[in-house]
């Protein structure tokens, strides 16, 4: 009878150890999930900030350069006619759009590769 009790006690202890291990594994899994979720949220926020920044640049830089170069550079400094200054100011604005787009692609590419490298190290 005593032998049976020891066997039952060992089985119970083994069961407790397994339950403890399961709880620890579950806690680790939950911690990893929280970490991944937090990292994804910060990644999303960073991406959104970058997008909003370049959206503002895309609106303000070409328009600002158009009117600035038309008034001060082409009509003021170079003394061009109104019609010619429209043409050259539009060219400057188009070049500005391409520069902003190229900068956005460069930043987005580097941000994506940085996030990929961080994810690979985990």
PDB file of N, CA and C in Angstrom, residues 22-79:
ATOM      1  N   UNK A  22       4.322  23.882 -18.597  1.00  0.00           N
ATOM      2  CA  UNK A  22       3.346  24.395 -19.568  1.00  0.00           C
ATOM      3  C   UNK A  22       3.036  25.862 -19.304  1.00  0.00           C
ATOM      4  N   UNK A  23       2.867  26.202 -18.026  1.00  0.00           N
ATOM      5  CA  UNK A  23       2.583  27.602 -17.673  1.00  0.00           C
ATOM      6  C   UNK A  23       3.760  28.497 -18.043  1.00  0.00           C
ATOM      7  N   UNK A  24       4.972  28.013 -17.798  1.00  0.00           N
ATOM      8  CA  UNK A  24       6.151  28.812 -18.148  1.00  0.00           C
ATOM      9  C   UNK A  24       6.249  28.981 -19.653  1.00  0.00           C
ATOM     10  N   UNK A  25       5.990  27.911 -20.388  1.00  0.00           N
ATOM     11  CA  UNK A  25       6.033  27.997 -21.848  1.00  0.00           C
ATOM     12  C   UNK A  25       4.946  28.939 -22.353  1.00  0.00           C
ATOM     13  N   UNK A  26       3.777  28.863 -21.741  1.00  0.00           N
ATOM     14  CA  UNK A  26       2.685  29.753 -22.138  1.00  0.00           C
ATOM     15  C   UNK A  26       3.052  31.201 -21.830  1.00  0.00           C
ATOM     16  N   UNK A  27       3.663  31.441 -20.682  1.00  0.00           N
ATOM     17  CA  UNK A  27       4.074  32.796 -20.324  1.00  0.00           C
ATOM     18  C   UNK A  27       5.121  33.320 -21.296  1.00  0.00           C
ATOM     19  N   UNK A  28       6.079  32.460 -21.693  1.00  0.00           N
ATOM     20  CA  UNK A  28       7.080  32.877 -22.662  1.00  0.00           C
ATOM     21  C   UNK A  28       6.428  33.210 -23.989  1.00  0.00           C
ATOM     22  N   UNK A  29       5.476  32.374 -24.393  1.00  0.00           N
ATOM     23  CA  UNK A  29       4.794  32.614 -25.667  1.00  0.00           C
ATOM     24  C   UNK A  29       4.020  33.925 -25.622  1.00  0.00           C
ATOM     25  N   UNK A  30       3.344  34.180 -24.501  1.00  0.00           N
ATOM     26  CA  UNK A  30       2.610  35.433 -24.358  1.00  0.00           C
ATOM     27  C   UNK A  30       3.553  36.629 -24.367  1.00  0.00           C
ATOM     28  N   UNK A  31       4.714  36.498 -23.718  1.00  0.00           N
ATOM     29  CA  UNK A  31       5.690  37.583 -23.705  1.00  0.00           C
ATOM     30  C   UNK A  31       6.208  37.855 -25.109  1.00  0.00           C
ATOM     31  N   UNK A  32       6.467  36.791 -25.869  1.00  0.00           N
ATOM     32  CA  UNK A  32       6.936  36.960 -27.246  1.00  0.00           C
ATOM     33  C   UNK A  32       5.854  37.620 -28.084  1.00  0.00           C
ATOM     34  N   UNK A  33       4.615  37.211 -27.900  1.00  0.00           N
ATOM     35  CA  UNK A  33       3.517  37.807 -28.662  1.00  0.00           C
ATOM     36  C   UNK A  33       3.378  39.295 -28.331  1.00  0.00           C
ATOM     37  N   UNK A  34       3.490  39.644 -27.034  1.00  0.00           N
ATOM     38  CA  UNK A  34       3.405  41.051 -26.650  1.00  0.00           C
ATOM     39  C   UNK A  34       4.549  41.843 -27.270  1.00  0.00           C
ATOM     40  N   UNK A  35       5.758  41.271 -27.249  1.00  0.00           N
ATOM     41  CA  UNK A  35       6.920  41.943 -27.822  1.00  0.00           C
ATOM     42  C   UNK A  35       6.723  42.153 -29.320  1.00  0.00           C
ATOM     43  N   UNK A  36       6.283  41.121 -30.012  1.00  0.00           N
ATOM     44  CA  UNK A  36       6.082  41.233 -31.464  1.00  0.00           C
ATOM     45  C   UNK A  36       4.988  42.235 -31.791  1.00  0.00           C
ATOM     46  N   UNK A  37       3.919  42.218 -31.019  1.00  0.00           N
ATOM     47  CA  UNK A  37       2.829  43.159 -31.252  1.00  0.00           C
ATOM     48  C   UNK A  37       3.303  44.588 -31.024  1.00  0.00           C
ATOM     49  N   UNK A  38       4.063  44.799 -29.945  1.00  0.00           N
ATOM     50  CA  UNK A  38       4.571  46.139 -29.654  1.00  0.00           C
ATOM     51  C   UNK A  38       5.528  46.601 -30.752  1.00  0.00           C
ATOM     52  N   UNK A  39       6.374  45.683 -31.229  1.00  0.00           N
ATOM     53  CA  UNK A  39       7.317  46.040 -32.284  1.00  0.00           C
ATOM     54  C   UNK A  39       6.583  46.361 -33.580  1.00  0.00           C
ATOM     55  N   UNK A  40       5.534  45.588 -33.891  1.00  0.00           N
ATOM     56  CA  UNK A  40       4.761  45.852 -35.108  1.00  0.00           C
ATOM     57  C   UNK A  40       4.039  47.190 -35.013  1.00  0.00           C
ATOM     58  N   UNK A  41       3.524  47.520 -33.823  1.00  0.00           N
ATOM     59  CA  UNK A  41       2.842  48.805 -33.663  1.00  0.00           C
ATOM     60  C   UNK A  41       3.816  49.964 -33.816  1.00  0.00           C
ATOM     61  N   UNK A  42       5.015  49.837 -33.257  1.00  0.00           N
ATOM     62  CA  UNK A  42       5.991  50.915 -33.401  1.00  0.00           C
ATOM     63  C   UNK A  42       6.465  51.015 -34.847  1.00  0.00           C
ATOM     64  N   UNK A  43       6.565  49.885 -35.512  1.00  0.00           N
ATOM     65  CA  UNK A  43       6.942  49.879 -36.928  1.00  0.00           C
ATOM     66  C   UNK A  43       5.865  50.561 -37.765  1.00  0.00           C
ATOM     67  N   UNK A  44       4.619  50.281 -37.466  1.00  0.00           N
ATOM     68  CA  UNK A  44       3.510  50.897 -38.182  1.00  0.00           C
ATOM     69  C   UNK A  44       3.480  52.401 -37.940  1.00  0.00           C
ATOM     70  N   UNK A  45       3.701  52.817 -36.702  1.00  0.00           N
ATOM     71  CA  UNK A  45       3.721  54.245 -36.386  1.00  0.00           C
ATOM     72  C   UNK A  45       4.866  54.949 -37.108  1.00  0.00           C
ATOM     73  N   UNK A  46       6.021  54.311 -37.141  1.00  0.00           N
ATOM     74  CA  UNK A  46       7.169  54.887 -37.842  1.00  0.00           C
ATOM     75  C   UNK A  46       6.886  55.022 -39.336  1.00  0.00           C
ATOM     76  N   UNK A  47       6.290  54.006 -39.920  1.00  0.00           N
ATOM     77  CA  UNK A  47       5.955  54.042 -41.346  1.00  0.00           C
ATOM     78  C   UNK A  47       4.940  55.139 -41.636  1.00  0.00           C
ATOM     79  N   UNK A  48       3.959  55.276 -40.763  1.00  0.00           N
ATOM     80  CA  UNK A  48       2.934  56.306 -40.959  1.00  0.00           C
ATOM     81  C   UNK A  48       3.530  57.707 -40.844  1.00  0.00           C
ATOM     82  N   UNK A  49       4.440  57.900 -39.884  1.00  0.00           N
ATOM     83  CA  UNK A  49       5.102  59.207 -39.752  1.00  0.00           C
ATOM     84  C   UNK A  49       5.905  59.538 -41.004  1.00  0.00           C
ATOM     85  N   UNK A  50       6.616  58.554 -41.522  1.00  0.00           N
ATOM     86  CA  UNK A  50       7.394  58.769 -42.737  1.00  0.00           C
ATOM     87  C   UNK A  50       6.489  59.134 -43.902  1.00  0.00           C
ATOM     88  N   UNK A  51       5.390  58.421 -44.045  1.00  0.00           N
ATOM     89  CA  UNK A  51       4.449  58.696 -45.130  1.00  0.00           C
ATOM     90  C   UNK A  51       3.850  60.093 -45.014  1.00  0.00           C
ATOM     91  N   UNK A  52       3.442  60.482 -43.815  1.00  0.00           N
ATOM     92  CA  UNK A  52       2.864  61.813 -43.627  1.00  0.00           C
ATOM     93  C   UNK A  52       3.892  62.914 -43.874  1.00  0.00           C
ATOM     94  N   UNK A  53       5.122  62.691 -43.458  1.00  0.00           N
ATOM     95  CA  UNK A  53       6.182  63.671 -43.691  1.00  0.00           C
ATOM     96  C   UNK A  53       6.402  63.888 -45.182  1.00  0.00           C
ATOM     97  N   UNK A  54       6.509  62.815 -45.932  1.00  0.00           N
ATOM     98  CA  UNK A  54       6.756  62.961 -47.369  1.00  0.00           C
ATOM     99  C   UNK A  54       5.513  63.456 -48.109  1.00  0.00           C
ATOM    100  N   UNK A  55       4.335  63.192 -47.575  1.00  0.00           N
ATOM    101  CA  UNK A  55       3.125  63.763 -48.163  1.00  0.00           C
ATOM    102  C   UNK A  55       3.142  65.281 -48.029  1.00  0.00           C
ATOM    103  N   UNK A  56       3.515  65.758 -46.852  1.00  0.00           N
ATOM    104  CA  UNK A  56       3.613  67.212 -46.651  1.00  0.00           C
ATOM    105  C   UNK A  56       4.687  67.818 -47.557  1.00  0.00           C
ATOM    106  N   UNK A  57       5.809  67.124 -47.688  1.00  0.00           N
ATOM    107  CA  UNK A  57       6.853  67.606 -48.598  1.00  0.00           C
ATOM    108  C   UNK A  57       6.367  67.650 -50.041  1.00  0.00           C
ATOM    109  N   UNK A  58       5.623  66.630 -50.434  1.00  0.00           N
ATOM    110  CA  UNK A  58       5.142  66.538 -51.815  1.00  0.00           C
ATOM    111  C   UNK A  58       4.188  67.693 -52.137  1.00  0.00           C
ATOM    112  N   UNK A  59       3.484  68.171 -51.145  1.00  0.00           N
ATOM    113  CA  UNK A  59       2.548  69.271 -51.379  1.00  0.00           C
ATOM    114  C   UNK A  59       3.260  70.621 -51.326  1.00  0.00           C
ATOM    115  N   UNK A  60       4.088  70.834 -50.316  1.00  0.00           N
ATOM    116  CA  UNK A  60       4.641  72.165 -50.085  1.00  0.00           C
ATOM    117  C   UNK A  60       5.851  72.502 -50.947  1.00  0.00           C
ATOM    118  N   UNK A  61       6.759  71.575 -51.141  1.00  0.00           N
ATOM    119  CA  UNK A  61       8.009  71.893 -51.849  1.00  0.00           C
ATOM    120  C   UNK A  61       7.775  72.291 -53.309  1.00  0.00           C
ATOM    121  N   UNK A  62       7.064  71.499 -54.116  1.00  0.00           N
ATOM    122  CA  UNK A  62       6.879  71.927 -55.514  1.00  0.00           C
ATOM    123  C   UNK A  62       6.097  73.232 -55.667  1.00  0.00           C
ATOM    124  N   UNK A  63       5.058  73.393 -54.869  1.00  0.00           N
ATOM    125  CA  UNK A  63       4.259  74.618 -54.968  1.00  0.00           C
ATOM    126  C   UNK A  63       5.074  75.824 -54.516  1.00  0.00           C
ATOM    127  N   UNK A  64       5.771  75.662 -53.409  1.00  0.00           N
ATOM    128  CA  UNK A  64       6.613  76.758 -52.917  1.00  0.00           C
ATOM    129  C   UNK A  64       7.718  77.123 -53.900  1.00  0.00           C
ATOM    130  N   UNK A  65       8.361  76.121 -54.451  1.00  0.00           N
ATOM    131  CA  UNK A  65       9.422  76.393 -55.427  1.00  0.00           C
ATOM    132  C   UNK A  65       8.873  77.016 -56.701  1.00  0.00           C
ATOM    133  N   UNK A  66       7.693  76.588 -57.119  1.00  0.00           N
ATOM    134  CA  UNK A  66       7.096  77.151 -58.332  1.00  0.00           C
ATOM    135  C   UNK A  66       6.937  78.662 -58.191  1.00  0.00           C
ATOM    136  N   UNK A  67       6.244  79.083 -57.132  1.00  0.00           N
ATOM    137  CA  UNK A  67       5.969  80.513 -56.985  1.00  0.00           C
ATOM    138  C   UNK A  67       7.227  81.306 -56.631  1.00  0.00           C
ATOM    139  N   UNK A  68       8.127  80.707 -55.860  1.00  0.00           N
ATOM    140  CA  UNK A  68       9.353  81.412 -55.506  1.00  0.00           C
ATOM    141  C   UNK A  68      10.241  81.626 -56.724  1.00  0.00           C
ATOM    142  N   UNK A  69      10.467  80.572 -57.489  1.00  0.00           N
ATOM    143  CA  UNK A  69      11.333  80.725 -58.661  1.00  0.00           C
ATOM    144  C   UNK A  69      10.689  81.591 -59.727  1.00  0.00           C
ATOM    145  N   UNK A  70       9.359  81.507 -59.869  1.00  0.00           N
ATOM    146  CA  UNK A  70       8.679  82.332 -60.863  1.00  0.00           C
ATOM    147  C   UNK A  70       8.850  83.820 -60.539  1.00  0.00           C
ATOM    148  N   UNK A  71       8.567  84.190 -59.301  1.00  0.00           N
ATOM    149  CA  UNK A  71       8.599  85.611 -58.923  1.00  0.00           C
ATOM    150  C   UNK A  71      10.001  86.162 -58.752  1.00  0.00           C
ATOM    151  N   UNK A  72      10.804  85.474 -57.973  1.00  0.00           N
ATOM    152  CA  UNK A  72      12.086  86.041 -57.583  1.00  0.00           C
ATOM    153  C   UNK A  72      13.242  85.682 -58.513  1.00  0.00           C
ATOM    154  N   UNK A  73      13.238  84.470 -59.035  1.00  0.00           N
ATOM    155  CA  UNK A  73      14.384  84.043 -59.843  1.00  0.00           C
ATOM    156  C   UNK A  73      14.183  84.416 -61.310  1.00  0.00           C
ATOM    157  N   UNK A  74      13.128  83.899 -61.913  1.00  0.00           N
ATOM    158  CA  UNK A  74      12.980  84.067 -63.355  1.00  0.00           C
ATOM    159  C   UNK A  74      12.498  85.464 -63.754  1.00  0.00           C
ATOM    160  N   UNK A  75      11.517  86.015 -63.040  1.00  0.00           N
ATOM    161  CA  UNK A  75      11.050  87.363 -63.379  1.00  0.00           C
ATOM    162  C   UNK A  75      11.930  88.425 -62.742  1.00  0.00           C
ATOM    163  N   UNK A  76      12.356  88.178 -61.495  1.00  0.00           N
ATOM    164  CA  UNK A  76      13.138  89.186 -60.778  1.00  0.00           C
ATOM    165  C   UNK A  76      14.597  89.227 -61.198  1.00  0.00           C
ATOM    166  N   UNK A  77      15.288  88.116 -61.042  1.00  0.00           N
ATOM    167  CA  UNK A  77      16.733  88.101 -61.296  1.00  0.00           C
ATOM    168  C   UNK A  77      17.070  88.020 -62.781  1.00  0.00           C
ATOM    169  N   UNK A  78      16.337  87.186 -63.510  1.00  0.00           N
ATOM    170  CA  UNK A  78      16.650  87.003 -64.934  1.00  0.00           C
ATOM    171  C   UNK A  78      15.871  87.945 -65.837  1.00  0.00           C
ATOM    172  N   UNK A  79      14.830  88.596 -65.323  1.00  0.00           N
ATOM    173  CA  UNK A  79      14.048  89.545 -66.108  1.00  0.00           C
ATOM    174  C   UNK A  79      13.258  88.899 -67.236  1.00  0.00           C
TER     175      UNK A  79
END
